mmCIF file of C-alpha atoms in Angstrom:
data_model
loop_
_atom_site.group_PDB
_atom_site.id
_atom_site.type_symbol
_atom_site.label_atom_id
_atom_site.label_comp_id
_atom_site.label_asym_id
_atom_site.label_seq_id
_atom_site.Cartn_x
_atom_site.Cartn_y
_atom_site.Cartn_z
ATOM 1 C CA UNK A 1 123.377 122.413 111.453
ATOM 2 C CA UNK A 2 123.545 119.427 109.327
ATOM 3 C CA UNK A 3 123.376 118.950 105.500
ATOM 4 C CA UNK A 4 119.861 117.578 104.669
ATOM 5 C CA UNK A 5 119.661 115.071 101.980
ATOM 6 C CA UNK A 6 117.834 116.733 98.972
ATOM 7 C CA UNK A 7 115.135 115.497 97.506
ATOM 8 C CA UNK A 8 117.507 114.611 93.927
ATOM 9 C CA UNK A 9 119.957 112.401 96.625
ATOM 10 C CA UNK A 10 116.844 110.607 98.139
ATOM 11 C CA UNK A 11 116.069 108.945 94.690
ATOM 12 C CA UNK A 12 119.230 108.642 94.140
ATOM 13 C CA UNK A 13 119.515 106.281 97.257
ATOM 14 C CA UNK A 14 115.891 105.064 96.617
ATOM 15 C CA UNK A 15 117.804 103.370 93.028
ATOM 16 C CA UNK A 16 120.695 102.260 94.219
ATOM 17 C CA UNK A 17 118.210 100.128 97.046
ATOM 18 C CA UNK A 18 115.635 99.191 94.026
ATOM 19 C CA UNK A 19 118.531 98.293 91.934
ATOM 20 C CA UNK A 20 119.958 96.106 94.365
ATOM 21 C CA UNK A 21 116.613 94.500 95.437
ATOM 22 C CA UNK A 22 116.382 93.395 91.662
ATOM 23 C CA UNK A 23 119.729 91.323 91.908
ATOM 24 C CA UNK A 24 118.302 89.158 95.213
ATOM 25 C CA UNK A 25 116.470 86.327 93.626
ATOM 26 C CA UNK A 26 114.656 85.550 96.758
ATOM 27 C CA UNK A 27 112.339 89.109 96.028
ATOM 28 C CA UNK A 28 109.324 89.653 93.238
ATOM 29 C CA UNK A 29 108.607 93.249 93.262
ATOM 30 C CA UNK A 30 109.493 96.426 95.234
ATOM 31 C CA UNK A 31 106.809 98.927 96.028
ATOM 32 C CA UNK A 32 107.150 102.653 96.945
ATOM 33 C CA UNK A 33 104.908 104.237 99.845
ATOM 34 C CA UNK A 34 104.841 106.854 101.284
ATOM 35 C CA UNK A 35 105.871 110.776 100.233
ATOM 36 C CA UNK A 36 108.298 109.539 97.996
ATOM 37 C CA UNK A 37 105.320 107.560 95.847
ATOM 38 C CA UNK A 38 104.490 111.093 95.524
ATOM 39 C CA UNK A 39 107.576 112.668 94.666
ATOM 40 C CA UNK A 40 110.386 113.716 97.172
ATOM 41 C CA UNK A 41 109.183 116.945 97.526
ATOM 42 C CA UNK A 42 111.114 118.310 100.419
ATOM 43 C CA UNK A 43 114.521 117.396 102.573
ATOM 44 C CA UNK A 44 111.931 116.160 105.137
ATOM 45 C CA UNK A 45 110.883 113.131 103.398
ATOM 46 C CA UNK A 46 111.924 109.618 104.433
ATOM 47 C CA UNK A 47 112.072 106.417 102.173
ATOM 48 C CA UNK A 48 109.438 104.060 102.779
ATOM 49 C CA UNK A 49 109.886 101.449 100.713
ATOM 50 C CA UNK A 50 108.204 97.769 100.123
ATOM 51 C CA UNK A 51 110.316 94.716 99.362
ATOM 52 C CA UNK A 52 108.073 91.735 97.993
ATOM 53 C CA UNK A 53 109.520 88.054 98.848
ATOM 54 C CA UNK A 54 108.375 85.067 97.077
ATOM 55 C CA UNK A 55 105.289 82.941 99.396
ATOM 56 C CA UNK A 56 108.232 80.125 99.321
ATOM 57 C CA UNK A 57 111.207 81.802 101.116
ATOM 58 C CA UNK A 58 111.805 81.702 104.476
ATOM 59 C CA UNK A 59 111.086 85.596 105.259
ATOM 60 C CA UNK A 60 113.351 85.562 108.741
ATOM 61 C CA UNK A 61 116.410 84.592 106.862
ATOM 62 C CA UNK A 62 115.985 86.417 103.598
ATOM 63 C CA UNK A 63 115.069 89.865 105.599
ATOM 64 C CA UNK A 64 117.815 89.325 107.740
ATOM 65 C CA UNK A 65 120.732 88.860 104.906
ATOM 66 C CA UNK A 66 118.789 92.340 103.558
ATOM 67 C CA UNK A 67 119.349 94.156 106.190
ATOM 68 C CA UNK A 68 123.177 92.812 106.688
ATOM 69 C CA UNK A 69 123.495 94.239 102.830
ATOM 70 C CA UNK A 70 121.818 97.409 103.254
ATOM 71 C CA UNK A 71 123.663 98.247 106.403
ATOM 72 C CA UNK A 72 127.287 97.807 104.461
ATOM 73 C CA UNK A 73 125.327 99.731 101.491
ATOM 74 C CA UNK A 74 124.352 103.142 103.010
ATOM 75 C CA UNK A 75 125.815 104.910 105.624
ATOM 76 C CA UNK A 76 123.943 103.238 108.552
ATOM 77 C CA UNK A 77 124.274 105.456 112.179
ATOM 78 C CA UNK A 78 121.484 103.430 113.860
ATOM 79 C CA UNK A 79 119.144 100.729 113.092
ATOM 80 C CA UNK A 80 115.857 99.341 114.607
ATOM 81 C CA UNK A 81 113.411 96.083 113.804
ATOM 82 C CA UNK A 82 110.181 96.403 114.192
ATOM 83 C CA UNK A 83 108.295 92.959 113.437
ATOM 84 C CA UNK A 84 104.901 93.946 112.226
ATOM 85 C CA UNK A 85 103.018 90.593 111.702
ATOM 86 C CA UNK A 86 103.754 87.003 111.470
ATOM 87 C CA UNK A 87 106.086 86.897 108.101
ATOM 88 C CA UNK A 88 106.435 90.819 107.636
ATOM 89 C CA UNK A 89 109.547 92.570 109.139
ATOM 90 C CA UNK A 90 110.198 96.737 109.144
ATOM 91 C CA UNK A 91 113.901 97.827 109.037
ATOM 92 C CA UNK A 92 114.159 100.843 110.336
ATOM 93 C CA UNK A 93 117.297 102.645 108.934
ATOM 94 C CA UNK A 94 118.703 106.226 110.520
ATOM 95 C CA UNK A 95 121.465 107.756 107.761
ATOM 96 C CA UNK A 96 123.479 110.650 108.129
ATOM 97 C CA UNK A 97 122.483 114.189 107.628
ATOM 98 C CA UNK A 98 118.490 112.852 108.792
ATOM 99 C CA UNK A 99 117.423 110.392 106.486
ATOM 100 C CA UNK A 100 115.341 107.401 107.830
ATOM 101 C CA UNK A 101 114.594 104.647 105.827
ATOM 102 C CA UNK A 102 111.879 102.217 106.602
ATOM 103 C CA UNK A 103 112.178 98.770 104.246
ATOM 104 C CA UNK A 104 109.283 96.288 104.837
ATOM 105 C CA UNK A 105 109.964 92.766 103.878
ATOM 106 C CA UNK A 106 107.109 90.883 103.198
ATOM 107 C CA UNK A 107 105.653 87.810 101.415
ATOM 108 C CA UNK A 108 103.015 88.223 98.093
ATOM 109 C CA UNK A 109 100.545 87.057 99.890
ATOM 110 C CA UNK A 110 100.625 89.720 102.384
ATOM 111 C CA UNK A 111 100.579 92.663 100.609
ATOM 112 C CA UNK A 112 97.561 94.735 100.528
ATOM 113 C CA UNK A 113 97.317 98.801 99.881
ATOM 114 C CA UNK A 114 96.301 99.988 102.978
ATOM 115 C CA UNK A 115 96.569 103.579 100.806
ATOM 116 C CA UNK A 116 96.032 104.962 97.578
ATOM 117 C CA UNK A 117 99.483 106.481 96.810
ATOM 118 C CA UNK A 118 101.233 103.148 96.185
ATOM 119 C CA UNK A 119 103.735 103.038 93.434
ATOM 120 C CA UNK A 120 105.273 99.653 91.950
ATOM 121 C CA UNK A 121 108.747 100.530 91.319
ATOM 122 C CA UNK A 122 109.686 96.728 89.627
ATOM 123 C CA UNK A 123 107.951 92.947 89.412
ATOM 124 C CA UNK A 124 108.682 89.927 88.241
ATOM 125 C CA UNK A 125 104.986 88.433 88.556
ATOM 126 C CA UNK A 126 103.210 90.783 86.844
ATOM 127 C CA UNK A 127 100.857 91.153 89.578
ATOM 128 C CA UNK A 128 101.724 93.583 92.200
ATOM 129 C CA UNK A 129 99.753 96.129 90.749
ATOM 130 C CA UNK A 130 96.597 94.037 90.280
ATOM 131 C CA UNK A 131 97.095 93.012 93.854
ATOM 132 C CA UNK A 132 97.467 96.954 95.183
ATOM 133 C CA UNK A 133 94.641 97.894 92.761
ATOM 134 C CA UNK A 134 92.435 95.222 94.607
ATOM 135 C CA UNK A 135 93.298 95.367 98.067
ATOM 136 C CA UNK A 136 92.984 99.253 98.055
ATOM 137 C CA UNK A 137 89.481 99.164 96.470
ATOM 138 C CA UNK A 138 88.397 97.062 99.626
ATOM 139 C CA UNK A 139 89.858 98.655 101.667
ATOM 140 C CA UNK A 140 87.808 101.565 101.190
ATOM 141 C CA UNK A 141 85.099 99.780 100.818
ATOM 142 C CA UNK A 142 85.730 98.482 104.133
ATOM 143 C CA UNK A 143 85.994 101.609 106.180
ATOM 144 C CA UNK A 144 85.004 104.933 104.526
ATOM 145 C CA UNK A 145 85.385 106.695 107.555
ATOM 146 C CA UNK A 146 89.155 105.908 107.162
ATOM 147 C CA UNK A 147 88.995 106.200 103.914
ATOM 148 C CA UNK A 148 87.789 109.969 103.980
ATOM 149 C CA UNK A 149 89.683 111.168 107.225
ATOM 150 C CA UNK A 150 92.962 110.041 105.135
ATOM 151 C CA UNK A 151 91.920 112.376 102.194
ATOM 152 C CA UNK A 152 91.304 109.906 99.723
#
């Protein structure tokens, strides 16, 4: 059987992706979800991971020269896109040894907590967390019954 990743080389690769969202001028924040917003507690856990683009840029291009430089980045064996919404894409990233790694790209003005375990991991606006903070207290507002089936 296979070599899992351990939890101490998921955030390692979880860095080297924040580290090289913060050079790409086109993105204002990155935002762990997920397990891993949690701690990697396990070899189980994937990386779900956030990547906030400025309103301005034009998301199809900007998410697509991503996921060219992730894919030379990490050791890629398969890759799928999921489109989730107009102007938010999901990479879907399958490594070696089990690790998937989902990367949403999305605009500011799209990003909402749709759960409590968010974790800003960098931003340049100084908003992201105001904007989490916000969106997640509506969100339960908006549907308890969610709200307390999810544990929260």
């Amino acid at each position: 059987m296979q070599k899992r990743y351990s939890p101490k080389e998921r955030t390692q690769i979880l860095d080297l992706i924040t580290e090289e969202a913060r050079k790409n001028d086109a993105f204002v924040g990155c935002v762990l979800v997920g397990s891993g917003a949690i701690g990697f507690s396990d070899e189980y856990s994937d990386i779900d991971i956030l990547v906030v683009v400025d309103d301005q840029q034009d998301i199809a291009h900007v998410s697509g020269t991503w996921k060219d430089h992730l894919d030379t980045l990490l050791p890629v064996l398969s890759y799928a896109e999921a489109p989730r919404a107009d102007r938010i894409i999901l990479h879907n990233f399958y490594l070696a040894n089990h690790l998937e790694i989902n990367n949403c790209v999305l605009p500011q003005g799209l990003l909402s907590a749709t759960k409590a375990n968010y974790r800003v991991l960098w931003d340049r606006t100084g908003q992201i967390q105001d904007v989490l903070d916000t969106t997640w207290a509506e969100n339960r507002k908006n549907n308890p019954l969610k709200t307390y089936f999810a544990g929260k």
